[in-house]
mmCIF file with all atom_site columns, C-alpha atoms in Angstrom:
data_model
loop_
_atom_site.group_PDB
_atom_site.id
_atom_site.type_symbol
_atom_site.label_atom_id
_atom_site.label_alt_id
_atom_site.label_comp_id
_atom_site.label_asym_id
_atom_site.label_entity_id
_atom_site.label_seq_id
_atom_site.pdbx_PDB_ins_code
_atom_site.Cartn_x
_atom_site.Cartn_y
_atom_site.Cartn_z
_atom_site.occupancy
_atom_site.B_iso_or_equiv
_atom_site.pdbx_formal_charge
_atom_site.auth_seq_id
_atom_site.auth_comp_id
_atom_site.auth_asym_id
_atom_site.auth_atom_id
_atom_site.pdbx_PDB_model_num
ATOM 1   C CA . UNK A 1 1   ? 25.046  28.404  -1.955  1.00 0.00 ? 1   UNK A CA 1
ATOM 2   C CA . UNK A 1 2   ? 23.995  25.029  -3.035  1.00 0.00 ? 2   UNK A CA 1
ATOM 3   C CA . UNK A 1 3   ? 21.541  23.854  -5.047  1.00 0.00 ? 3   UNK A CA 1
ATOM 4   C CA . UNK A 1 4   ? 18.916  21.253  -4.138  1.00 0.00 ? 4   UNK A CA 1
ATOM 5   C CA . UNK A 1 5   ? 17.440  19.427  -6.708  1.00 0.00 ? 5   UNK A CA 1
ATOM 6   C CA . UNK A 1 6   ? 13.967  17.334  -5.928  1.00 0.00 ? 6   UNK A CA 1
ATOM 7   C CA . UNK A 1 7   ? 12.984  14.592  -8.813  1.00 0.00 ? 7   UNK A CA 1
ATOM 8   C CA . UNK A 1 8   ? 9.705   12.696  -8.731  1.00 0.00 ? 8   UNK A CA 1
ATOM 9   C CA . UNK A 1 9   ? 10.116  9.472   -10.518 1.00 0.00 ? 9   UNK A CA 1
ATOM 10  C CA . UNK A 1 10  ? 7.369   6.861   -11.250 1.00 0.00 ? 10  UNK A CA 1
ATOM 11  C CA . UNK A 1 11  ? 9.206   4.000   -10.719 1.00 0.00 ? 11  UNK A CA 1
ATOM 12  C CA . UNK A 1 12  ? 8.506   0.659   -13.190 1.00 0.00 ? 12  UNK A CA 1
ATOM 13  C CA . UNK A 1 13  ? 7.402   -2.591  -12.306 1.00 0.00 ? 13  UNK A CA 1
ATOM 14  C CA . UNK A 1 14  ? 10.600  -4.674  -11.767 1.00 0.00 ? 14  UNK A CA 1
ATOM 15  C CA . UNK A 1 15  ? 12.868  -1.783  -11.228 1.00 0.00 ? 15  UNK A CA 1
ATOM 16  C CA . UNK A 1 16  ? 15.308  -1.506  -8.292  1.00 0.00 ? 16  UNK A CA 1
ATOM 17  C CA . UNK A 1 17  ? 15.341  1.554   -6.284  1.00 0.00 ? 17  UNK A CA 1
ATOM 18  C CA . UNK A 1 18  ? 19.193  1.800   -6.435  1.00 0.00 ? 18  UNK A CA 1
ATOM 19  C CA . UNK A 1 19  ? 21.948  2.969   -8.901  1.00 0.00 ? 19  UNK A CA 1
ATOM 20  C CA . UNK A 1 20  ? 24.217  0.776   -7.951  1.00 0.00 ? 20  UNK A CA 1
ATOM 21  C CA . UNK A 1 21  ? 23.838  -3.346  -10.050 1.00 0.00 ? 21  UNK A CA 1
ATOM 22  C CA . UNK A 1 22  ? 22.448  -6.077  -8.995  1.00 0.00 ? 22  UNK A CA 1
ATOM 23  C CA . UNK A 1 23  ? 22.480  -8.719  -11.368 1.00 0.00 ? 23  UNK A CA 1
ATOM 24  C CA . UNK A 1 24  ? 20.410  -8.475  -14.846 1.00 0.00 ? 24  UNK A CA 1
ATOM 25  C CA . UNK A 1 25  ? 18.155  -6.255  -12.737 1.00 0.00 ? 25  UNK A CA 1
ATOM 26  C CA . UNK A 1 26  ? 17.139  -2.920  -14.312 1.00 0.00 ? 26  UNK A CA 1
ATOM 27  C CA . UNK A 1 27  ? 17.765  -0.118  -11.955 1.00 0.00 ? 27  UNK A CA 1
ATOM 28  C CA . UNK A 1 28  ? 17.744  3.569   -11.582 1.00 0.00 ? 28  UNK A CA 1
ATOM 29  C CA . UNK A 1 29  ? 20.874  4.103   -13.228 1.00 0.00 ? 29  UNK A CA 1
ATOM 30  C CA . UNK A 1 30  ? 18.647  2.639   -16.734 1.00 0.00 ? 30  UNK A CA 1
ATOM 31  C CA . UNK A 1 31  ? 16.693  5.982   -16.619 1.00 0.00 ? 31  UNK A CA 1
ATOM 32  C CA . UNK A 1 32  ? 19.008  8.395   -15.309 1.00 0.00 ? 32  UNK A CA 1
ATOM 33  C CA . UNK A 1 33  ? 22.461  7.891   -17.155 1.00 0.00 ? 33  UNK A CA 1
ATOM 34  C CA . UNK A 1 34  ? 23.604  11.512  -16.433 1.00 0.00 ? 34  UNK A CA 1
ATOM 35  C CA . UNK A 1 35  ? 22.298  12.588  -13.093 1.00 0.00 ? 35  UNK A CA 1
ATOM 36  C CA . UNK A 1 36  ? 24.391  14.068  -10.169 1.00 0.00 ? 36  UNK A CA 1
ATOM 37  C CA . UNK A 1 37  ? 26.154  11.736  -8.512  1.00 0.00 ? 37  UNK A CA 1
ATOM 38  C CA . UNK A 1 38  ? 25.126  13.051  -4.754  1.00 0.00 ? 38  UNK A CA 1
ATOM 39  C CA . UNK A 1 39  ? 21.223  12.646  -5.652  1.00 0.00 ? 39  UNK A CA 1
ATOM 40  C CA . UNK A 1 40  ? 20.200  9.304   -4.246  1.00 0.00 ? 40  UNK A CA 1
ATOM 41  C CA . UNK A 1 41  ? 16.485  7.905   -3.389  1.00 0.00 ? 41  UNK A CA 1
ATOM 42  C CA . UNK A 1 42  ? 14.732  8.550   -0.476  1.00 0.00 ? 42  UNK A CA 1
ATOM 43  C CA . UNK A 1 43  ? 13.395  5.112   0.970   1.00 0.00 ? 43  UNK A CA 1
ATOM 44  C CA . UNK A 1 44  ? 12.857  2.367   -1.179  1.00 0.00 ? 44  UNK A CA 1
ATOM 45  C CA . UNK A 1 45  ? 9.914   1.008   -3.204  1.00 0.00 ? 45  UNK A CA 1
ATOM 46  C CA . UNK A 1 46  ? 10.032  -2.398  -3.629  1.00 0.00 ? 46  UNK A CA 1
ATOM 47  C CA . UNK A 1 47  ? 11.292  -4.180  -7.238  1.00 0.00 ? 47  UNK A CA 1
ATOM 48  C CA . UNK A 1 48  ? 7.701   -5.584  -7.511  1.00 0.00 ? 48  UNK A CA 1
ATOM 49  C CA . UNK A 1 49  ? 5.700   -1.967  -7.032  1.00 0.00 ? 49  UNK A CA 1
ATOM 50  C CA . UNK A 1 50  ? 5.606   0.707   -8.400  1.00 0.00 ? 50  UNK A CA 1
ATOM 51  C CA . UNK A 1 51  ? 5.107   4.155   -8.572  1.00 0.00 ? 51  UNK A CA 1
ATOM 52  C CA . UNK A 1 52  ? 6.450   7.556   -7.105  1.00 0.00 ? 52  UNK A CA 1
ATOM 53  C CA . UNK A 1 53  ? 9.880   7.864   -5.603  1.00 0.00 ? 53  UNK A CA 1
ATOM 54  C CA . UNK A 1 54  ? 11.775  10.700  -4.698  1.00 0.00 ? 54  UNK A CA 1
ATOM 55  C CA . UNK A 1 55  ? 15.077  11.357  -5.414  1.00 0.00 ? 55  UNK A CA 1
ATOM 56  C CA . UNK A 1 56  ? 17.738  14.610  -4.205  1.00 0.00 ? 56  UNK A CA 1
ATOM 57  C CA . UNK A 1 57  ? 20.512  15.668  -2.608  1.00 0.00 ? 57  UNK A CA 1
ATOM 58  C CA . UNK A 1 58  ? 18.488  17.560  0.043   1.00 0.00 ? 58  UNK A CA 1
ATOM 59  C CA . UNK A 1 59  ? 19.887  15.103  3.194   1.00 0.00 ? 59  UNK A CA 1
ATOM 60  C CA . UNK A 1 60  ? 17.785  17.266  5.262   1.00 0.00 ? 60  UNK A CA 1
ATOM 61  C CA . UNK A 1 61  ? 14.859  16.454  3.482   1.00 0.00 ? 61  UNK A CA 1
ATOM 62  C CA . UNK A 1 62  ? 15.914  12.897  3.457   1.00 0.00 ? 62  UNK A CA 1
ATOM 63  C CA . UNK A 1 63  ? 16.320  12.773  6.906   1.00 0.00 ? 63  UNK A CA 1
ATOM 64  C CA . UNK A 1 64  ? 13.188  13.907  7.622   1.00 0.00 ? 64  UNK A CA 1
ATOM 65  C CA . UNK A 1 65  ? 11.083  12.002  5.741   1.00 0.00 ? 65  UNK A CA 1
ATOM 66  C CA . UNK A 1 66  ? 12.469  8.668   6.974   1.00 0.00 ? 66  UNK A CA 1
ATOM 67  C CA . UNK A 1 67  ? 12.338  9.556   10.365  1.00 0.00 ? 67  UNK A CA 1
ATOM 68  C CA . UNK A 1 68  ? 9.286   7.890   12.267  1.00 0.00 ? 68  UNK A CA 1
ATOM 69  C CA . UNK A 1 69  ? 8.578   10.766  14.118  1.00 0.00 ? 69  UNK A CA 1
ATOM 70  C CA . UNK A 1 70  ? 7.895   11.983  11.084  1.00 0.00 ? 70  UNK A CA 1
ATOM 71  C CA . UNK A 1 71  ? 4.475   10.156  10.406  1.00 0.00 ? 71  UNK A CA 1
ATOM 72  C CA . UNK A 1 72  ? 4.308   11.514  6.912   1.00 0.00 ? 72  UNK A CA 1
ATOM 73  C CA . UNK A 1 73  ? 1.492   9.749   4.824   1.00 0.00 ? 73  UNK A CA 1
ATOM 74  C CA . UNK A 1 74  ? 2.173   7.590   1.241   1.00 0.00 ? 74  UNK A CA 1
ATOM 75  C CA . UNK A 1 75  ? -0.577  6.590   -0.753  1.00 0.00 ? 75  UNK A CA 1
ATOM 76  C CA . UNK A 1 76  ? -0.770  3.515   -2.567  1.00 0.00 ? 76  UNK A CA 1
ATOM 77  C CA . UNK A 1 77  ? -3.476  1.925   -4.849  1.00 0.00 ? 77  UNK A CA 1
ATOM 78  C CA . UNK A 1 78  ? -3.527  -2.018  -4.007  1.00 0.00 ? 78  UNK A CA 1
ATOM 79  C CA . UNK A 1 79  ? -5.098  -4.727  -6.335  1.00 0.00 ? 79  UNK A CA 1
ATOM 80  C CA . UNK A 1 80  ? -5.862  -8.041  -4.021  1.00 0.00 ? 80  UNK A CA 1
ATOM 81  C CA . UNK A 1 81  ? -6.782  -11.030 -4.348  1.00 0.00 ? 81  UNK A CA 1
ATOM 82  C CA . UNK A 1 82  ? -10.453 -11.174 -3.401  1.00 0.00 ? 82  UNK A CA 1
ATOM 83  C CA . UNK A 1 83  ? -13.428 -9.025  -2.054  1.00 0.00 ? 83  UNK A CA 1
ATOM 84  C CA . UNK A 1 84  ? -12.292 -7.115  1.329   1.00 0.00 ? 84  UNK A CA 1
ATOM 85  C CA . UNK A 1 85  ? -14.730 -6.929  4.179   1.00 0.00 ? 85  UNK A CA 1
ATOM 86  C CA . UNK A 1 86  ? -16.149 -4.430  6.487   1.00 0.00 ? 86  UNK A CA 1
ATOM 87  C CA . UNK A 1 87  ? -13.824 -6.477  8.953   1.00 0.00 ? 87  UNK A CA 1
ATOM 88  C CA . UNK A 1 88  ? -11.164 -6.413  6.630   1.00 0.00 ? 88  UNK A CA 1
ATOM 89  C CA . UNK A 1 89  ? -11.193 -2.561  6.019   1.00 0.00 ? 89  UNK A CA 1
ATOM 90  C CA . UNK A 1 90  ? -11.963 -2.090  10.003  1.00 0.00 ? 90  UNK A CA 1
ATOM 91  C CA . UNK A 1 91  ? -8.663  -3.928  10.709  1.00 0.00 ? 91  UNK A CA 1
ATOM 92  C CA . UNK A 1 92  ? -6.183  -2.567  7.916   1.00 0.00 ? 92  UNK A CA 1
ATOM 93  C CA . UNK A 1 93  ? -7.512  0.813   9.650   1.00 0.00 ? 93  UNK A CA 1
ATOM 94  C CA . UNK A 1 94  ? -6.606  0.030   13.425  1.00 0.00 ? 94  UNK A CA 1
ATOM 95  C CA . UNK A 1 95  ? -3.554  -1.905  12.736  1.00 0.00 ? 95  UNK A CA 1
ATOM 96  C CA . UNK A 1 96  ? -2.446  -5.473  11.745  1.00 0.00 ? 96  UNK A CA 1
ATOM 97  C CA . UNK A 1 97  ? -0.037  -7.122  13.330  1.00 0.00 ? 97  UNK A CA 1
ATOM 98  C CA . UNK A 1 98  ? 2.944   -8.136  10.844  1.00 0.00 ? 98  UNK A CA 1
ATOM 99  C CA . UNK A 1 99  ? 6.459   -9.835  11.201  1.00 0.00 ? 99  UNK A CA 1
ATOM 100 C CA . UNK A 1 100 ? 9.201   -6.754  10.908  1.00 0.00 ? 100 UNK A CA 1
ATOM 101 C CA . UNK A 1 101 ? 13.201  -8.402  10.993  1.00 0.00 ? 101 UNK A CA 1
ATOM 102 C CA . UNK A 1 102 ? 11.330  -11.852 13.164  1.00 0.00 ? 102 UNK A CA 1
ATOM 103 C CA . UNK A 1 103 ? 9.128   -10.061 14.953  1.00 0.00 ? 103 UNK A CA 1
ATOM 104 C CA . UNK A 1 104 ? 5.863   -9.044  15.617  1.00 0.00 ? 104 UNK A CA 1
ATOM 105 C CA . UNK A 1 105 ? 4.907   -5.305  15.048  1.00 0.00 ? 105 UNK A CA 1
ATOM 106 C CA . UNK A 1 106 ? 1.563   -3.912  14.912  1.00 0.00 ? 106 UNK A CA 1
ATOM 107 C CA . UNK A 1 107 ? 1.125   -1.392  12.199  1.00 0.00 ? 107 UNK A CA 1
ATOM 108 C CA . UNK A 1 108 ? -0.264  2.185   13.401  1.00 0.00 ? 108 UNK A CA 1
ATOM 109 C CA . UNK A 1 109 ? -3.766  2.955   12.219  1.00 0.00 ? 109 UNK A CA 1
ATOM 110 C CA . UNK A 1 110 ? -4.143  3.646   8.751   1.00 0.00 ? 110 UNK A CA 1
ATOM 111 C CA . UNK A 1 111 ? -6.359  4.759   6.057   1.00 0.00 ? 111 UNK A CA 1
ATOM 112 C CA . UNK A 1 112 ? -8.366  2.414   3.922   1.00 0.00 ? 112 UNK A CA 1
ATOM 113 C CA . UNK A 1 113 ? -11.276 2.868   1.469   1.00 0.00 ? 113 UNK A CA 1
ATOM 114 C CA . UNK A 1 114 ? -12.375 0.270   -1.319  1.00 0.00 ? 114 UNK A CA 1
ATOM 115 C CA . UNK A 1 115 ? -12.081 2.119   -5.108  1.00 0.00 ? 115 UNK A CA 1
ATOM 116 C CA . UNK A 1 116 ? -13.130 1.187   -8.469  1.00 0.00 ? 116 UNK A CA 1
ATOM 117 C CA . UNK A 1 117 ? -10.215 0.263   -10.689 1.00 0.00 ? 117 UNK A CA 1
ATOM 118 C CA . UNK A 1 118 ? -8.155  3.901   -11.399 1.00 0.00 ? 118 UNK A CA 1
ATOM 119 C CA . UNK A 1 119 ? -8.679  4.533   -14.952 1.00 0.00 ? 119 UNK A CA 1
ATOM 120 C CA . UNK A 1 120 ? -5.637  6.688   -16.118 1.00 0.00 ? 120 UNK A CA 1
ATOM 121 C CA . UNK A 1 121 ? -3.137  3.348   -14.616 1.00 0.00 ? 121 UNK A CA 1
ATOM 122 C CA . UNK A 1 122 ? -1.020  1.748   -17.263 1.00 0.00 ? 122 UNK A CA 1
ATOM 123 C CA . UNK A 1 123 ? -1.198  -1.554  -17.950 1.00 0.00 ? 123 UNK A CA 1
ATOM 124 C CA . UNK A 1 124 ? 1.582   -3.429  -16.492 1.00 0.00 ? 124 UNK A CA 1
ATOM 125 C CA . UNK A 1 125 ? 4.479   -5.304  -18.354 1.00 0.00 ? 125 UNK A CA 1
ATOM 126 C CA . UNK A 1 126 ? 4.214   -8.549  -17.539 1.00 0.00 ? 126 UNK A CA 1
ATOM 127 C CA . UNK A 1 127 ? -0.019  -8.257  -16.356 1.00 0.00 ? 127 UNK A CA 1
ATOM 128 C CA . UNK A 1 128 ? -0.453  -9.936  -13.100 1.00 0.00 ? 128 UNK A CA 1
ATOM 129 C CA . UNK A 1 129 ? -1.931  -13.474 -13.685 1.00 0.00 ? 129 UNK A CA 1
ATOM 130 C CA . UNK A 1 130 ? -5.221  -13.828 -14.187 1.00 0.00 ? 130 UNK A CA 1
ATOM 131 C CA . UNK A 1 131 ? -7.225  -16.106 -12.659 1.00 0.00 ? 131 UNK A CA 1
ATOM 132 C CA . UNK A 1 132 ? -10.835 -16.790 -13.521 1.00 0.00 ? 132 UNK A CA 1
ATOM 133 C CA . UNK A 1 133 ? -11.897 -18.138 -10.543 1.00 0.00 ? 133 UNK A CA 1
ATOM 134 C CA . UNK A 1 134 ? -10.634 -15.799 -8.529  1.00 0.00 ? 134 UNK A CA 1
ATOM 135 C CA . UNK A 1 135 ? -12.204 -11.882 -8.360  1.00 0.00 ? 135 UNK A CA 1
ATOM 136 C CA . UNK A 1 136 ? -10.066 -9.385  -7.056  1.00 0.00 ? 136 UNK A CA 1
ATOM 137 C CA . UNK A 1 137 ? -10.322 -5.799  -5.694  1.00 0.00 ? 137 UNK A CA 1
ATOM 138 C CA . UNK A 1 138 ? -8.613  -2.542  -5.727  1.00 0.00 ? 138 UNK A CA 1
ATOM 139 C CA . UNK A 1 139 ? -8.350  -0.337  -2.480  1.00 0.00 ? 139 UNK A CA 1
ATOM 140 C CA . UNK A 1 140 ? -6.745  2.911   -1.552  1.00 0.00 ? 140 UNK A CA 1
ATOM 141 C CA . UNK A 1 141 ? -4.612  2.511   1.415   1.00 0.00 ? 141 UNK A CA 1
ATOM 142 C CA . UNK A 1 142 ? -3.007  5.428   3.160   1.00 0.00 ? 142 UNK A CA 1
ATOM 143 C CA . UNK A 1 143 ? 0.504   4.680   5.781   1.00 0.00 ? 143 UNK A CA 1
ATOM 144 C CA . UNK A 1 144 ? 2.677   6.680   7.994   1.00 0.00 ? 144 UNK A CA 1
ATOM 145 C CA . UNK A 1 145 ? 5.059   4.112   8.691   1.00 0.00 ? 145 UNK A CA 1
ATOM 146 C CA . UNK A 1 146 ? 7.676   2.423   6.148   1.00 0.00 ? 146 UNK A CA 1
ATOM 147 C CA . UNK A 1 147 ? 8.892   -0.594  6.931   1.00 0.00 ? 147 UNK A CA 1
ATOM 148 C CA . UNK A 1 148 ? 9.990   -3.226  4.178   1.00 0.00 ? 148 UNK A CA 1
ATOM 149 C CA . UNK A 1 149 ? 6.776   -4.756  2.232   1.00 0.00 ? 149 UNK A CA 1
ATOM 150 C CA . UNK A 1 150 ? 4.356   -3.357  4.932   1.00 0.00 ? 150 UNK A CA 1
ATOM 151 C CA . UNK A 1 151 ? 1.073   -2.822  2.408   1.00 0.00 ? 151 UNK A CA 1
ATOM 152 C CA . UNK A 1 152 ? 1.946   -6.901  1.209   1.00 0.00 ? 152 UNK A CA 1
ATOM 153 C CA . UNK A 1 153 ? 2.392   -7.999  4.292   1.00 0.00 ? 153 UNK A CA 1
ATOM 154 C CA . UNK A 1 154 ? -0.611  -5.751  5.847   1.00 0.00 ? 154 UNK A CA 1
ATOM 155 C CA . UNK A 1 155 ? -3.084  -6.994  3.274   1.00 0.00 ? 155 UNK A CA 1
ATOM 156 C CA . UNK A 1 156 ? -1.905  -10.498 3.386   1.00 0.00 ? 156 UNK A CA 1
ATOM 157 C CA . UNK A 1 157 ? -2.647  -10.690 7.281   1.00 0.00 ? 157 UNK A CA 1
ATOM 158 C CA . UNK A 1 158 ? -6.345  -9.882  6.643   1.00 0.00 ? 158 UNK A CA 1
ATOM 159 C CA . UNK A 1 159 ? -6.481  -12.233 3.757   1.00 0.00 ? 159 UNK A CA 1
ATOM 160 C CA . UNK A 1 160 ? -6.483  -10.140 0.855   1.00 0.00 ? 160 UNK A CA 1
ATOM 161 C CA . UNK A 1 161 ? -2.858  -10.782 -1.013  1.00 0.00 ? 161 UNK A CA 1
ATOM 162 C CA . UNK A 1 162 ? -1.550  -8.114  -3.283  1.00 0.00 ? 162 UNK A CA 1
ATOM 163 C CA . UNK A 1 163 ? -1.154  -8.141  -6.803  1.00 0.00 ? 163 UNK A CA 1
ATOM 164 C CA . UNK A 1 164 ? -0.284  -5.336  -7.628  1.00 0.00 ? 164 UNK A CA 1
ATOM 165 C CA . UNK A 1 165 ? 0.935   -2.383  -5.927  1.00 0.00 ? 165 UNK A CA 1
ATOM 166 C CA . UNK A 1 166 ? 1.587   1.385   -6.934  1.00 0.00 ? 166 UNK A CA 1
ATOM 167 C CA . UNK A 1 167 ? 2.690   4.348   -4.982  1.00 0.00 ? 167 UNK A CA 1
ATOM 168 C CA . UNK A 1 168 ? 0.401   7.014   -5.942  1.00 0.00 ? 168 UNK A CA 1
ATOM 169 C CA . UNK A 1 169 ? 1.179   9.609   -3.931  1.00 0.00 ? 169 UNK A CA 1
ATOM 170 C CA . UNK A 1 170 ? 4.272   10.945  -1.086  1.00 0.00 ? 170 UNK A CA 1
ATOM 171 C CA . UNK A 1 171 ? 2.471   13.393  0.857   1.00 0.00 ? 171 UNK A CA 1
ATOM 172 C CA . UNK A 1 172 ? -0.242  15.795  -1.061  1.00 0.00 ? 172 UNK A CA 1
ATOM 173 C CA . UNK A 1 173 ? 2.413   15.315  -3.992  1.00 0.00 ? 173 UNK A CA 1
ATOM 174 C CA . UNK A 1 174 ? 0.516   12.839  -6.406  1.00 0.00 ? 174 UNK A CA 1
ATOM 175 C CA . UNK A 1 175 ? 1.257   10.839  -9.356  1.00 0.00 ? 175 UNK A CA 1
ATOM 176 C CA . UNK A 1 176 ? -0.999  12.538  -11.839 1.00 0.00 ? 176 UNK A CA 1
ATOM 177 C CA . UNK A 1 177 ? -0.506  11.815  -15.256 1.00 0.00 ? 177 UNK A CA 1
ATOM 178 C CA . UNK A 1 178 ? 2.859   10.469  -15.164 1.00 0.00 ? 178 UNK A CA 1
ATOM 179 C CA . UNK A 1 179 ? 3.805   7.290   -16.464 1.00 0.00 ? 179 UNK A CA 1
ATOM 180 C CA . UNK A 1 180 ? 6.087   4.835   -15.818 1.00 0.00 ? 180 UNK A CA 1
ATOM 181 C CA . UNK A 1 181 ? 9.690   5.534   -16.024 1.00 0.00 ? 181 UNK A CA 1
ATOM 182 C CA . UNK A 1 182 ? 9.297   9.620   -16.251 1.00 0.00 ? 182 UNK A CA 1
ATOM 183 C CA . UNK A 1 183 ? 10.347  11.926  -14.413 1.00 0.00 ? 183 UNK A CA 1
ATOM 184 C CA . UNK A 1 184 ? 9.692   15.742  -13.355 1.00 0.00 ? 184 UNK A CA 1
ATOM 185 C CA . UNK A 1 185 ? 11.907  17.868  -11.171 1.00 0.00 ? 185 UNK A CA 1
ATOM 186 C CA . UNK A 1 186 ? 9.937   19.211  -7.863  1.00 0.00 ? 186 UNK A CA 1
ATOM 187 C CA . UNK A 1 187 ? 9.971   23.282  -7.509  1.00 0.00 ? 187 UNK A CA 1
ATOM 188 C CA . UNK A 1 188 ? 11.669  23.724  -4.451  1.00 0.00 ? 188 UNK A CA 1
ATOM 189 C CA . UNK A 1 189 ? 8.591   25.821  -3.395  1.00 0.00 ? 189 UNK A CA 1
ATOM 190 C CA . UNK A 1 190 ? 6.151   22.514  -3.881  1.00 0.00 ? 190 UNK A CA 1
ATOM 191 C CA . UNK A 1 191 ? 8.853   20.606  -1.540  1.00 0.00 ? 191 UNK A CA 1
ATOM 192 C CA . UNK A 1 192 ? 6.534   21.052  1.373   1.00 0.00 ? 192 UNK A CA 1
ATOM 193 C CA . UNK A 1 193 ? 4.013   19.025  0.026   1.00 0.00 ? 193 UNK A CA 1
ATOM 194 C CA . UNK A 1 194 ? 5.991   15.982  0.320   1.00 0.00 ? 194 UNK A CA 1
ATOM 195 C CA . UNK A 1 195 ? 4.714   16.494  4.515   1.00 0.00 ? 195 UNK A CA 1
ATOM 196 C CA . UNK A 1 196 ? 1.174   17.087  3.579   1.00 0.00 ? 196 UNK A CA 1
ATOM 197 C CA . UNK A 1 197 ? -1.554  14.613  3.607   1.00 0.00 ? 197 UNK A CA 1
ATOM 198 C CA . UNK A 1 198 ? -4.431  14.784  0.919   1.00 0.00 ? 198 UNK A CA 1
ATOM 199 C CA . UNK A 1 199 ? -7.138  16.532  2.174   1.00 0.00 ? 199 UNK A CA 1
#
């Protein structure tokens, strides 16, 4: 019978979500120098965010939680540029439209909610640049779709760039206490969480 293994990783800022090189680029393979070779990422988190990826060798699993039928919720905690509106919030929440491969594609309703800066995030390395002029926000923002830099792109459309970005949570499975560049193995009984959203 084989064994599935499920491994949450908080992914660093400037880190490619891939073994394989690419240039002077750190990647996965700088953190897990011994891991099975048929346990790959699910999905991709861009080199500039961070936060919580999963990685197995569940394909089922994998499957499933790239399909867009799927509609499984990610969480991610977004530093803009600037103070976001009611009309701001109102459209992040009923879709913007953004360009996907050259064209247009309205994003499906999501959640949004303005938050106080998260006090157990680590300080990045490099900060973002600071700019005195210039306040800036954090909000929680809440997606069932995935498609490549949709919270930048979403945020950016309603004129609130992005700074920073971190995954916090896949599912009901959060980040916690981890910190960047660890890693904990998933109990295959907890797997299900990856399909729930927080309540």
């Amino acid at each position: 019978m084989k064994t599935f293994s499920y491994i949450l990783f908080y992914k660093p800022f400037q880190v490619l979500s891939q073994f394989s090189a690419e240039g002077d680029k750190k990647t996965l393979a700088n953190f897990f120098s011994d891991i099975e070779k048929n346990i790959y990422p699910v999905g991709r988190l861009d080199y500039d965010s961070e936060g919580l990826i999963l990685l197995t060798n569940d394909t089922k699993i994998n499957q499933q939680l790239l399909s867009p039928a799927a509609a499984h919720q990610k969480t991610y905690y977004v530093q803009v540029e600037g103070i976001p509106s009611k009309e701001m919030l109102q459209q992040l929440t009923e879709g913007v439209v953004i360009s996907v491969n050259g064209k247009p594609h309205k994003t499906a309703p999501a959640k949004v909610s303005v938050i106080t800066e998260p006090e157990a995030i680590p300080e990045r390395n490099p900060p973002i640049r600071f700019r005195k002029n210039i306040p800036t926000s954090w909000i929680a923002l809440s997606i069932t779709e995935g498609k490549n830099r949709q919270v930048r792109k979403m945020t950016a459309a309603v004129g609130l760039p992005t700074l920073r970005l971190i995954r916090q949570s896949i599912g009901s499975v959060e980040i916690g206490s981890m910190q960047p560049g660890e890693f904990i193995y998933l109990r295959p009984n907890l797997v299900k969480k990856l399909f729930l959203p927080i309540s």
